[in-house]
PDB file of C-alpha atoms in Angstrom:
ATOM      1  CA  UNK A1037       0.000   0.000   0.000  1.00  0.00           C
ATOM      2  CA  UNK A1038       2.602   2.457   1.039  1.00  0.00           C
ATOM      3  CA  UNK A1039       4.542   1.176  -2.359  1.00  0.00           C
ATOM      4  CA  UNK A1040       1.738   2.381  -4.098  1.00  0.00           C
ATOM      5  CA  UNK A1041       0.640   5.924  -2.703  1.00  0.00           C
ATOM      6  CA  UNK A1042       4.711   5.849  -3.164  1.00  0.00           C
ATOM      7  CA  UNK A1043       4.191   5.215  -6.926  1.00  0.00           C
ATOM      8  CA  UNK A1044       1.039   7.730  -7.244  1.00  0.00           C
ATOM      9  CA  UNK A1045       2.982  10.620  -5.501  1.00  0.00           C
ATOM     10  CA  UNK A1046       5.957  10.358  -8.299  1.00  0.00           C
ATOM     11  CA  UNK A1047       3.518   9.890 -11.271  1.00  0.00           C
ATOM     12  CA  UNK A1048       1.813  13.359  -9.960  1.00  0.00           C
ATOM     13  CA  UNK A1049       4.951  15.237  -9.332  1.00  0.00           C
ATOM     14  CA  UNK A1050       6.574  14.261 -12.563  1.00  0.00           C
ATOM     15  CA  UNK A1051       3.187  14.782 -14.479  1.00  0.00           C
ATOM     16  CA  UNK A1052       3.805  18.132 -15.824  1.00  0.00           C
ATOM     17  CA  UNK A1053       7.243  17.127 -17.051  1.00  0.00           C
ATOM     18  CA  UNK A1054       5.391  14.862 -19.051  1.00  0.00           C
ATOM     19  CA  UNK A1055       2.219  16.458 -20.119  1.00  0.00           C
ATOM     20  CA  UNK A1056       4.732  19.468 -21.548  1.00  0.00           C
ATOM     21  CA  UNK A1057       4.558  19.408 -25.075  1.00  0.00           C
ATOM     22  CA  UNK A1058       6.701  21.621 -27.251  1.00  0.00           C
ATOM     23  CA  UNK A1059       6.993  25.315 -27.075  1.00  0.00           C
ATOM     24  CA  UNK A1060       7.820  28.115 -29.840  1.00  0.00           C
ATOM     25  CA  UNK A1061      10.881  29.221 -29.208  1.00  0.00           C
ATOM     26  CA  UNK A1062      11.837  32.541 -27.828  1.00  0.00           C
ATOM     27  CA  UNK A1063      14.733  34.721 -28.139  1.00  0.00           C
ATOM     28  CA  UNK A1064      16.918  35.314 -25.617  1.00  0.00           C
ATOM     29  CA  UNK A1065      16.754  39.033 -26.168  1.00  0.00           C
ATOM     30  CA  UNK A1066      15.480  42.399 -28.086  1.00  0.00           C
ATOM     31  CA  UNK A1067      18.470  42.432 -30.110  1.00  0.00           C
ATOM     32  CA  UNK A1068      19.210  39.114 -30.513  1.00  0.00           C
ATOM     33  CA  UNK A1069      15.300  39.278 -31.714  1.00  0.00           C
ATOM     34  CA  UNK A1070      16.137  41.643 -34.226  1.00  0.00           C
ATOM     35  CA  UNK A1071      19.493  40.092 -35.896  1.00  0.00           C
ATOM     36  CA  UNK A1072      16.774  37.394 -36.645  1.00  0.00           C
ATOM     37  CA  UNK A1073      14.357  38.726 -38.079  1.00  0.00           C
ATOM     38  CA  UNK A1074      16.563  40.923 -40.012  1.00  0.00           C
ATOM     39  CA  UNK A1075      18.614  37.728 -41.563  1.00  0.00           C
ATOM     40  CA  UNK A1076      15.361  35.474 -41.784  1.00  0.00           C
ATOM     41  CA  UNK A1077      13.183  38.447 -43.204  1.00  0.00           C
ATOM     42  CA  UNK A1078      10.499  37.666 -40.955  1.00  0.00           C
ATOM     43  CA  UNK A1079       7.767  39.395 -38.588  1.00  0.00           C
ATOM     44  CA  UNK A1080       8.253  39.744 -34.658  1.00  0.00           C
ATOM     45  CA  UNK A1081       5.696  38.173 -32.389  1.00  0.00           C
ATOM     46  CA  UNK A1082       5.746  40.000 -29.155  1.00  0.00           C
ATOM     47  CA  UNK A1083       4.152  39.225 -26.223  1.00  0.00           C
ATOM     48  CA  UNK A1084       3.536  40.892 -22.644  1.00  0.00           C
ATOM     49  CA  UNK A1085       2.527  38.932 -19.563  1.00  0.00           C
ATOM     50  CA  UNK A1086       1.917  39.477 -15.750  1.00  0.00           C
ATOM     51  CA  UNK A1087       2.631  36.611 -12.958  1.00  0.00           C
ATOM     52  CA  UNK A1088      -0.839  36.075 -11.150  1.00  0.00           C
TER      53      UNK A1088
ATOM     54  CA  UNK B1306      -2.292  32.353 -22.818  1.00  0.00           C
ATOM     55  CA  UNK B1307       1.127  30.870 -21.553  1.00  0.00           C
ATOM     56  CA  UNK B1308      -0.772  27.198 -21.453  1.00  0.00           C
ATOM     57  CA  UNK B1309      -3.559  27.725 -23.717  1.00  0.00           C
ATOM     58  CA  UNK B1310      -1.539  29.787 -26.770  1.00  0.00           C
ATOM     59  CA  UNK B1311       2.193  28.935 -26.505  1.00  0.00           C
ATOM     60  CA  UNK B1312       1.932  25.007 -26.289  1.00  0.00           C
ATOM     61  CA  UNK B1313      -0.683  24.692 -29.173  1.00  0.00           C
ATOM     62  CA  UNK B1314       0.446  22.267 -32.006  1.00  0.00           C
ATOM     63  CA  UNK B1315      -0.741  24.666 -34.605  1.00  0.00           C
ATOM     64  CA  UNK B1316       0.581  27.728 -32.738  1.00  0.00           C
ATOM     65  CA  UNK B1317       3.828  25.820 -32.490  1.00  0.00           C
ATOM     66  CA  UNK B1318       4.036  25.083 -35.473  1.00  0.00           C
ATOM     67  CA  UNK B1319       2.849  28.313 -37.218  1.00  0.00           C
ATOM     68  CA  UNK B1320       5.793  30.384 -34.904  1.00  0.00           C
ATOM     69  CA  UNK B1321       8.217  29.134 -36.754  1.00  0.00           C
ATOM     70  CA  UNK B1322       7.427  31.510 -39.448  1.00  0.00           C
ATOM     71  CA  UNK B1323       8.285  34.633 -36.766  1.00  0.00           C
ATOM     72  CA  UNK B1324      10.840  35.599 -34.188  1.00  0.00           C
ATOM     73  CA  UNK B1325       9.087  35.224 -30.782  1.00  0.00           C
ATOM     74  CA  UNK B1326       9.961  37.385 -28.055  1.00  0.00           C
ATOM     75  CA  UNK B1327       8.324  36.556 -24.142  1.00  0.00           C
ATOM     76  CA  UNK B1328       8.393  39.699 -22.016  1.00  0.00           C
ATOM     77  CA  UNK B1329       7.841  39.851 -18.666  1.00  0.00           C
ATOM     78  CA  UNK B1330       9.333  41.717 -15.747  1.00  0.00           C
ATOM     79  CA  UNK B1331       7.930  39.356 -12.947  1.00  0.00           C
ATOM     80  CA  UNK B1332      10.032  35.961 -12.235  1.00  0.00           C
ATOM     81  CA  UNK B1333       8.024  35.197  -8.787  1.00  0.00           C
ATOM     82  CA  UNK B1334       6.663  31.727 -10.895  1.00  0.00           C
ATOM     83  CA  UNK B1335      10.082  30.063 -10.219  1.00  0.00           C
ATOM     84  CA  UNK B1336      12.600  28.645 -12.310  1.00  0.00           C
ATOM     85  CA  UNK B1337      13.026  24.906 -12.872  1.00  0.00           C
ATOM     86  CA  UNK B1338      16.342  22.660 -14.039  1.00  0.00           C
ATOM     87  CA  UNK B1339      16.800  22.173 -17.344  1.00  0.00           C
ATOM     88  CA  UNK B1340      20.511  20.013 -17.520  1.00  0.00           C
ATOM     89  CA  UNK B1341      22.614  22.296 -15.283  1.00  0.00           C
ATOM     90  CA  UNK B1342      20.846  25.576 -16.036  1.00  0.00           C
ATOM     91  CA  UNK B1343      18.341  27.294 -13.853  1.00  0.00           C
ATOM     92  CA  UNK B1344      14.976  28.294 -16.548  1.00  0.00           C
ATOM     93  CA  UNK B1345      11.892  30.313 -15.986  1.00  0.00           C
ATOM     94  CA  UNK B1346       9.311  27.611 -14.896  1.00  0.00           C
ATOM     95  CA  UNK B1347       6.571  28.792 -17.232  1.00  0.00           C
ATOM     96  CA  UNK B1348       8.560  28.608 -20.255  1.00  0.00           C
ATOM     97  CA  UNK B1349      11.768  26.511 -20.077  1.00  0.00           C
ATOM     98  CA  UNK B1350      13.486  27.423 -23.552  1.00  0.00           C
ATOM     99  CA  UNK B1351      14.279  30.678 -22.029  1.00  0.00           C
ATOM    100  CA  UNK B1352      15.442  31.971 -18.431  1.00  0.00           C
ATOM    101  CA  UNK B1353      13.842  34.278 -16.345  1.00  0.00           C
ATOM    102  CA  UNK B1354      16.764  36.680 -16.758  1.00  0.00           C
ATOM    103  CA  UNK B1355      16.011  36.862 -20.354  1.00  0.00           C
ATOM    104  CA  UNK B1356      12.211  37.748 -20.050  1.00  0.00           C
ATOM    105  CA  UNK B1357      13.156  40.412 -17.559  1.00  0.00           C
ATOM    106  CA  UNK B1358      15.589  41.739 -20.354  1.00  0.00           C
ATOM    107  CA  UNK B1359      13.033  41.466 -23.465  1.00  0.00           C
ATOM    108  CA  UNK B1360      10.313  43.304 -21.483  1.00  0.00           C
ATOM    109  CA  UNK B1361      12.966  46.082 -20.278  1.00  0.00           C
ATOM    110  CA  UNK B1362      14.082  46.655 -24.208  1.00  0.00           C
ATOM    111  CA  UNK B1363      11.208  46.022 -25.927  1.00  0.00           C
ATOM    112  CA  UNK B1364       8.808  47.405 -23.282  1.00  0.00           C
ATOM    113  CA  UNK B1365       9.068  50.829 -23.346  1.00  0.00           C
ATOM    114  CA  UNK B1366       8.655  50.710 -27.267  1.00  0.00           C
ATOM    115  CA  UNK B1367       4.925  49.496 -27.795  1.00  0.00           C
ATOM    116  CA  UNK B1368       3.360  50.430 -24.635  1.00  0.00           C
ATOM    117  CA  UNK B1369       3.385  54.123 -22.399  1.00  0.00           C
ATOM    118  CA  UNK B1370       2.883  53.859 -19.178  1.00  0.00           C
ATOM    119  CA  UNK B1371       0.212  51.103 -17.294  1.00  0.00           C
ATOM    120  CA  UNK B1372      -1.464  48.537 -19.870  1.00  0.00           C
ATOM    121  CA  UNK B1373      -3.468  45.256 -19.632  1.00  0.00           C
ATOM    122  CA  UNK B1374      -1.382  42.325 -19.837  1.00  0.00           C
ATOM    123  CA  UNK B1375      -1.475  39.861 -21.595  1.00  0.00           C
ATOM    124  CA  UNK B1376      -0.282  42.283 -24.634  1.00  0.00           C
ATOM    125  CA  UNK B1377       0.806  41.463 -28.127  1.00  0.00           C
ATOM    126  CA  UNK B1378       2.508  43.665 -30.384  1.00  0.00           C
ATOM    127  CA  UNK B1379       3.420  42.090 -34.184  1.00  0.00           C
ATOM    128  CA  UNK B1380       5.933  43.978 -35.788  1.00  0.00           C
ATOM    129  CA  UNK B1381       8.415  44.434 -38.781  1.00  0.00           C
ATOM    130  CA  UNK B1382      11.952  42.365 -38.732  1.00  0.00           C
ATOM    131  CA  UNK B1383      13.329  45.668 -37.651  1.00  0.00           C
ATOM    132  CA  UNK B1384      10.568  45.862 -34.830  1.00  0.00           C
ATOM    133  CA  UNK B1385       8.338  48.577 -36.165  1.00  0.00           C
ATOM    134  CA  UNK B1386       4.915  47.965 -34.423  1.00  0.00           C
ATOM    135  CA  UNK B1387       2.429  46.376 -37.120  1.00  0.00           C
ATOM    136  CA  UNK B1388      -0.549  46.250 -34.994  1.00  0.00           C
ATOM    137  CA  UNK B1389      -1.001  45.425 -31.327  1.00  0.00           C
ATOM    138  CA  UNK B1390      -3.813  44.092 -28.688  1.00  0.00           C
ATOM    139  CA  UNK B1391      -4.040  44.050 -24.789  1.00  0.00           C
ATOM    140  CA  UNK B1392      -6.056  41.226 -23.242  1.00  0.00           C
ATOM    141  CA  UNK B1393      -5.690  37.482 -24.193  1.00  0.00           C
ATOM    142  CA  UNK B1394      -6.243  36.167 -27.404  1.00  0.00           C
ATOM    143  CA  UNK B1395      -6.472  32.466 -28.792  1.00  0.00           C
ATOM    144  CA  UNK B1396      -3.757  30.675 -30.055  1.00  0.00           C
ATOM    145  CA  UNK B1397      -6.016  31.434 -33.632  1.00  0.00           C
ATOM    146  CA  UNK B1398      -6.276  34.610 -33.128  1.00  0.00           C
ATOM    147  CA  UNK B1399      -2.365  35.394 -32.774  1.00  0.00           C
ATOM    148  CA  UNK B1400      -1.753  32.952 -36.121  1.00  0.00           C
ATOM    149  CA  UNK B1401      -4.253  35.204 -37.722  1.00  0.00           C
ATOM    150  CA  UNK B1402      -2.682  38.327 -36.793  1.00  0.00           C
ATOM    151  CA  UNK B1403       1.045  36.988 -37.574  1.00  0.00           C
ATOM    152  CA  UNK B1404      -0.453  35.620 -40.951  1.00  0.00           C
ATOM    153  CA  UNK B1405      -1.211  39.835 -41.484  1.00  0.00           C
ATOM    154  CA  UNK B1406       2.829  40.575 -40.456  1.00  0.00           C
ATOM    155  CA  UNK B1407       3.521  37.886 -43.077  1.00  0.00           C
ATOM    156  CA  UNK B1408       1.931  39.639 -45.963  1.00  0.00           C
ATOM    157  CA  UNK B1409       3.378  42.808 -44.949  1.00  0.00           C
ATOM    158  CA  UNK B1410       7.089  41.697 -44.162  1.00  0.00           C
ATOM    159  CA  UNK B1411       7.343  38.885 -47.253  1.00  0.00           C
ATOM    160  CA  UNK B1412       8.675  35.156 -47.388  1.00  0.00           C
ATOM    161  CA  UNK B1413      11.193  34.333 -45.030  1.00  0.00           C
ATOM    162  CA  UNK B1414      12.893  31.508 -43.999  1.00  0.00           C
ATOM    163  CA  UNK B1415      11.467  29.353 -41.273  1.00  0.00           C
ATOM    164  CA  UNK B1416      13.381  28.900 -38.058  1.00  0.00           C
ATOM    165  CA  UNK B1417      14.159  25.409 -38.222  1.00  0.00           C
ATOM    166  CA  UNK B1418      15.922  26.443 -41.501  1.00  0.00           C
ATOM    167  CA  UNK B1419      17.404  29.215 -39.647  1.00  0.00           C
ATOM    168  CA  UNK B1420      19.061  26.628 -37.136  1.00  0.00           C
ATOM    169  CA  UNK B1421      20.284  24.145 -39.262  1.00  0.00           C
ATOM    170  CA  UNK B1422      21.739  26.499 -41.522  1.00  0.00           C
ATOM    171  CA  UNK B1423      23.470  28.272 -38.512  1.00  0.00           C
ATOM    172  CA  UNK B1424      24.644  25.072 -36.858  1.00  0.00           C
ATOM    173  CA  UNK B1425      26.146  23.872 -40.627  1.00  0.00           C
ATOM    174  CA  UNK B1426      27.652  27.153 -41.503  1.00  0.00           C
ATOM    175  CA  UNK B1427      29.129  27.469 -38.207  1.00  0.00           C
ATOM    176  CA  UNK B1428      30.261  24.239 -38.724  1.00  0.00           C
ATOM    177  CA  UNK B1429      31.811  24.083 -41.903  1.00  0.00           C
ATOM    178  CA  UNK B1430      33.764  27.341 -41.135  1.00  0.00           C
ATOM    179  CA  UNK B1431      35.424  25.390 -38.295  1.00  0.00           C
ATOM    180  CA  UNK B1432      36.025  22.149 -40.390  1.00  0.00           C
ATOM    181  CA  UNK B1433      37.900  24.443 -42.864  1.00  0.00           C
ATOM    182  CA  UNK B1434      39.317  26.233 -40.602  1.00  0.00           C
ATOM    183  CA  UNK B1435      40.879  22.892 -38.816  1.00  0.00           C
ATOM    184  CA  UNK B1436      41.830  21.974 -42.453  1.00  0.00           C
ATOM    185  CA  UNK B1437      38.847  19.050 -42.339  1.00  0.00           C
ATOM    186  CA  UNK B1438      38.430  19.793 -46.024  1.00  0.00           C
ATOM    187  CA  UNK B1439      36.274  16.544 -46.516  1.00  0.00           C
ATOM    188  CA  UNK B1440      34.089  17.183 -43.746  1.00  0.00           C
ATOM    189  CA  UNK B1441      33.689  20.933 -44.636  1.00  0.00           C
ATOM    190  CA  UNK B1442      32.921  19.949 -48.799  1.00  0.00           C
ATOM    191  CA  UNK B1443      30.119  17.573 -47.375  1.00  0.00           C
ATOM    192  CA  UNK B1444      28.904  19.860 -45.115  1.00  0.00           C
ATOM    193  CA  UNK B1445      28.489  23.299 -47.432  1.00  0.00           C
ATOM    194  CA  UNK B1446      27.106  20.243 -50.124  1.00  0.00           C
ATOM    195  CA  UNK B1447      24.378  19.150 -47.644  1.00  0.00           C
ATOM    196  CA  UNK B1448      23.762  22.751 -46.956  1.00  0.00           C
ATOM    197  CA  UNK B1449      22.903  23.419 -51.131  1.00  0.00           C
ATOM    198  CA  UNK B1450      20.756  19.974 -51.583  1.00  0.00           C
ATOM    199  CA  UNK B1451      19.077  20.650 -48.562  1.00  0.00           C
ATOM    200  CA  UNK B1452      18.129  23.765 -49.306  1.00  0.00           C
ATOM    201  CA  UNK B1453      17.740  23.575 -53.004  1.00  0.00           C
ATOM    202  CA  UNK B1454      14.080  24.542 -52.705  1.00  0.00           C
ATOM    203  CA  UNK B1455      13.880  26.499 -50.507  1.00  0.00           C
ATOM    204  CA  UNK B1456      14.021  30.608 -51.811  1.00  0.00           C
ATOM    205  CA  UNK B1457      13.988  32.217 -48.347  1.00  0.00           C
ATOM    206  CA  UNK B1458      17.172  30.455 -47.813  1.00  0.00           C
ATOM    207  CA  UNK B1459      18.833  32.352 -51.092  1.00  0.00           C
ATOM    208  CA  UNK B1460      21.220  34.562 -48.830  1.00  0.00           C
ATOM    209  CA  UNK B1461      22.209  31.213 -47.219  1.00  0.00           C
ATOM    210  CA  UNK B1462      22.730  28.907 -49.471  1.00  0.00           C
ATOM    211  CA  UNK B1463      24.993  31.673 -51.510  1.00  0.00           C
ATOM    212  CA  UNK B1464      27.200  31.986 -48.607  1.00  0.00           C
ATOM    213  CA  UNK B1465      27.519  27.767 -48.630  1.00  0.00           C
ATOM    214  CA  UNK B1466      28.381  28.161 -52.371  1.00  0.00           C
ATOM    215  CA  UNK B1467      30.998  30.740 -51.889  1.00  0.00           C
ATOM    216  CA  UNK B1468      32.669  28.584 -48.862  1.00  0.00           C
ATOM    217  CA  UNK B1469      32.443  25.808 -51.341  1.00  0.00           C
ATOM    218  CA  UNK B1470      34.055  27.649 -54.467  1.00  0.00           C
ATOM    219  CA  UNK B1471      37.483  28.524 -52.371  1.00  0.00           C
ATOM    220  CA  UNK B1472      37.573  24.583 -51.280  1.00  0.00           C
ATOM    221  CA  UNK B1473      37.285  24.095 -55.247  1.00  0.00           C
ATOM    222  CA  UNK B1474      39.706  26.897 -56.064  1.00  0.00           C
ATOM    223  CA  UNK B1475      42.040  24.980 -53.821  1.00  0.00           C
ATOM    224  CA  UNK B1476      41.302  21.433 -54.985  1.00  0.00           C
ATOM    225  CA  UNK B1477      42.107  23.079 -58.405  1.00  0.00           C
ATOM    226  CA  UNK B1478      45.332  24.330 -57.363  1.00  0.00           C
ATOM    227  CA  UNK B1479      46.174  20.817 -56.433  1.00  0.00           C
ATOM    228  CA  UNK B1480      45.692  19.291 -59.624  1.00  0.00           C
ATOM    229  CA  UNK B1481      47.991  21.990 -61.033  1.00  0.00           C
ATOM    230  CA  UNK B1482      50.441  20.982 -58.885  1.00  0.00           C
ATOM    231  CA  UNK B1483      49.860  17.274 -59.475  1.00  0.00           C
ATOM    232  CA  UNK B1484      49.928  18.024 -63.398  1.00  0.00           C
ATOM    233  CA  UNK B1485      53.786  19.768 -62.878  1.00  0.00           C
ATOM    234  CA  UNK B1486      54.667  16.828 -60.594  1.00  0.00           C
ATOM    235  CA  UNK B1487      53.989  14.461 -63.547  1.00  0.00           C
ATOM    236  CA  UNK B1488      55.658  16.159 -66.075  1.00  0.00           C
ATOM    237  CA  UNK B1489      58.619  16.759 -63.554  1.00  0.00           C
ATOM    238  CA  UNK B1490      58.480  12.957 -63.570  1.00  0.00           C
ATOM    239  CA  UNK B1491      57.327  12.928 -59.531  1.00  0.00           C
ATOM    240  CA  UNK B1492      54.611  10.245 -59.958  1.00  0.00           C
ATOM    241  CA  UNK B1493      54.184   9.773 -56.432  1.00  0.00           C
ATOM    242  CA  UNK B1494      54.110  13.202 -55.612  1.00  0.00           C
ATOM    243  CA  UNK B1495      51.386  13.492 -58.711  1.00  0.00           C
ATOM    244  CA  UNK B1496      48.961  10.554 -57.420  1.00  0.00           C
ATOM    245  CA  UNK B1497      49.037  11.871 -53.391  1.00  0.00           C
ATOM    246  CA  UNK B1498      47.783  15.264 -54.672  1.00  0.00           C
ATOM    247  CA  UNK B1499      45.330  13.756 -56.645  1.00  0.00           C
ATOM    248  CA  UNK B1500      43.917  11.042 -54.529  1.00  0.00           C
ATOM    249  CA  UNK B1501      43.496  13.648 -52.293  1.00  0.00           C
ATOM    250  CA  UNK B1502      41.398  15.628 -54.351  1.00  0.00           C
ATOM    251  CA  UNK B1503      39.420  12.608 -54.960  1.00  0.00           C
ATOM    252  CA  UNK B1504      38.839  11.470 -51.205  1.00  0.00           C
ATOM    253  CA  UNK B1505      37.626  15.065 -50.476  1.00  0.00           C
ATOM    254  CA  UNK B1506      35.920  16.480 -52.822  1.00  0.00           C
ATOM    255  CA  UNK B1507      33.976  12.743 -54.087  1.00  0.00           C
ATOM    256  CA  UNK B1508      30.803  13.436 -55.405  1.00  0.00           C
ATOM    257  CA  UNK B1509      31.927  17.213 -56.879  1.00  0.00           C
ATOM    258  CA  UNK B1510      32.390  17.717 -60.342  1.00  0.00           C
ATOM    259  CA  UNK B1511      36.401  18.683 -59.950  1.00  0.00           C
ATOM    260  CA  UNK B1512      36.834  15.462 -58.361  1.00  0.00           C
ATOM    261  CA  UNK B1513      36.193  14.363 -61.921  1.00  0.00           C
ATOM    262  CA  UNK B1514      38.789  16.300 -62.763  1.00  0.00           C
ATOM    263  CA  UNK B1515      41.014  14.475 -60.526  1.00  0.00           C
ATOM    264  CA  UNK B1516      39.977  10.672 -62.224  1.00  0.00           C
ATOM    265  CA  UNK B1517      41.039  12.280 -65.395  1.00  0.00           C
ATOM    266  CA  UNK B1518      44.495  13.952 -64.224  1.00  0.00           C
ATOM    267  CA  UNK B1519      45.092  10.491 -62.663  1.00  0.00           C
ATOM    268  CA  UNK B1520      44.624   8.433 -65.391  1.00  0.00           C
ATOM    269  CA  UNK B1521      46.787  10.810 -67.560  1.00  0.00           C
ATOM    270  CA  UNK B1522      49.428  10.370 -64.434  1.00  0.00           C
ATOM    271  CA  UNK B1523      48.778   6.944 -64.790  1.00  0.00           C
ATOM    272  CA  UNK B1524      49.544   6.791 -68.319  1.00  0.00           C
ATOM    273  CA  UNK B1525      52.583   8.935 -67.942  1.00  0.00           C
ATOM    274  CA  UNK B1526      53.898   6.504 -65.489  1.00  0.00           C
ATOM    275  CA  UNK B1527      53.782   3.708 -67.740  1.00  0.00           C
ATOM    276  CA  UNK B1528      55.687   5.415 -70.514  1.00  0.00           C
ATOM    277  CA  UNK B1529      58.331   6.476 -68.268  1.00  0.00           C
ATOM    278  CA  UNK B1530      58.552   2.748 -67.379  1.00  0.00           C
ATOM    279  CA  UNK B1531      58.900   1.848 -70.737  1.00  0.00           C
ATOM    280  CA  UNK B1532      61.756   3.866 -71.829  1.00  0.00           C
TER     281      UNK B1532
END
């Protein structure tokens, strides 16, 4: 039994690690932003968020 | 939006048609391990140092004073705002909007072009820099099949030519040099320049070049044999 709630408590924690799919990917900065869009002739996507 | 937009298939896959830049001056969320690097929890490809950094430069530029986040500016490669919205939007709504950018900015190349021709570039400056002629030829040659079709990737796939062109000039030199060898009567000296133009450059047209100098060092050898 303990085994078990053992088992259930890693499968949660380790959950979102696994339900994570893949994400865009996002420059590292402004200018670094720039230099790429620049050399791949592309548009910027910025976004603006808030914790909470 | 950070579950519901960022993480969708088609948004993920559609953002690789932009730059993407995540702004945010708050890093209370956390940070998790990612190898032996400390990321931002919420979005792991990045830290929360660079968020911080993206909202302090690129902040300032779209937005004046308080505004409703979430916000989302689309701009022009050299960041001149497009259009812009505060409050959430779907993951359809931002593809929409980017598909607008698009038309305005013009084909581009696509990100995971972007990396690959970075990482082989990169590369094949260091293999000819380390004199790894074989490995450079094959990788500037991968570079031009690969991207054969691909017109956004003209700029690129120039540079891979150009890279390629001095190996060739070089290979060329080599047959020279093989060519006075032979008719200096050094047939060794003749067939190690050539056979190495043949190892490294197999599959290129001045390798075929090379067969032919060969067999006419070949030929030479045997007549000098004869006498």
């Amino acid at each position: 039994m303990r085994r078990l709630a053992l088992v259930a408590l890693f499968a949660v924690a380790a959950l979102p690690a696994f339900a994570r799919g893949p994400e865009c990917r996002w420059s590292k900065t402004w200018d670094e932003a720039l230099a790429e869009a620049k050399a791949r002739n592309v548009p910027i996507h910025v976004t603006f968020h808030k914790d909470g | 939006m950070d579950s519901s937009v960022y993480a969708n298939k088609d948004f993920v896959a559609a953002s690789k048609r932009w730059v993407n830049v995540y702004c945010s001056k708050d890093s209370g969320h956390g940070t998790e391990k990612v190898g032996d690097r400390e990321m931002c929890k919420i979005h792991p490809g990045i830290t929360c140092e660079d968020h911080i950094s993206c909202n302090a430069s690129a902040g300032g530029k779209f937005f004046q004073g308080t505004f409703r986040a979430p916000a989302t500016v689309w701009c022009t490669p050299d960041g001149k705002e497009i259009g812009k919205q505060q409050g959430g939007m779907s993951a359809k709504q931002v593809i929409e909007k980017m598909a607008e950018a698009e038309k305005v900015v013009g084909p581009g190349l696509d990100s995971d072009s972007y990396v690959y021709l970075l990482e082989k570039l990169a590369a094949g400056e260091k293999a000819t820099a380390d004199g790894k002629v074989k490995e450079a030829v094959d990788l500037y040659a991968g570079i031009l099949k690969a991207m054969a079709k691909n017109p956004a990737a003209k700029s690129w796939t120039e540079k891979a030519q150009g890279a390629l062109d001095q190996l060739v000039e070089g290979a060329k030199g080599r047959i020279a040099d093989a060519v006075a060898a032979k008719d200096a009567g050094d047939f060794a000296k003749a067939k190690e320049l050539l056979k190495s133009v043949q190892t490294e450059f197999k599959g290129q047209p001045v390798a075929k070049d090379a067969d032919k100098a060969m067999a006419e060092v070949t030929a030479a050898e045997k007549a000098a044999g004869k006498k």
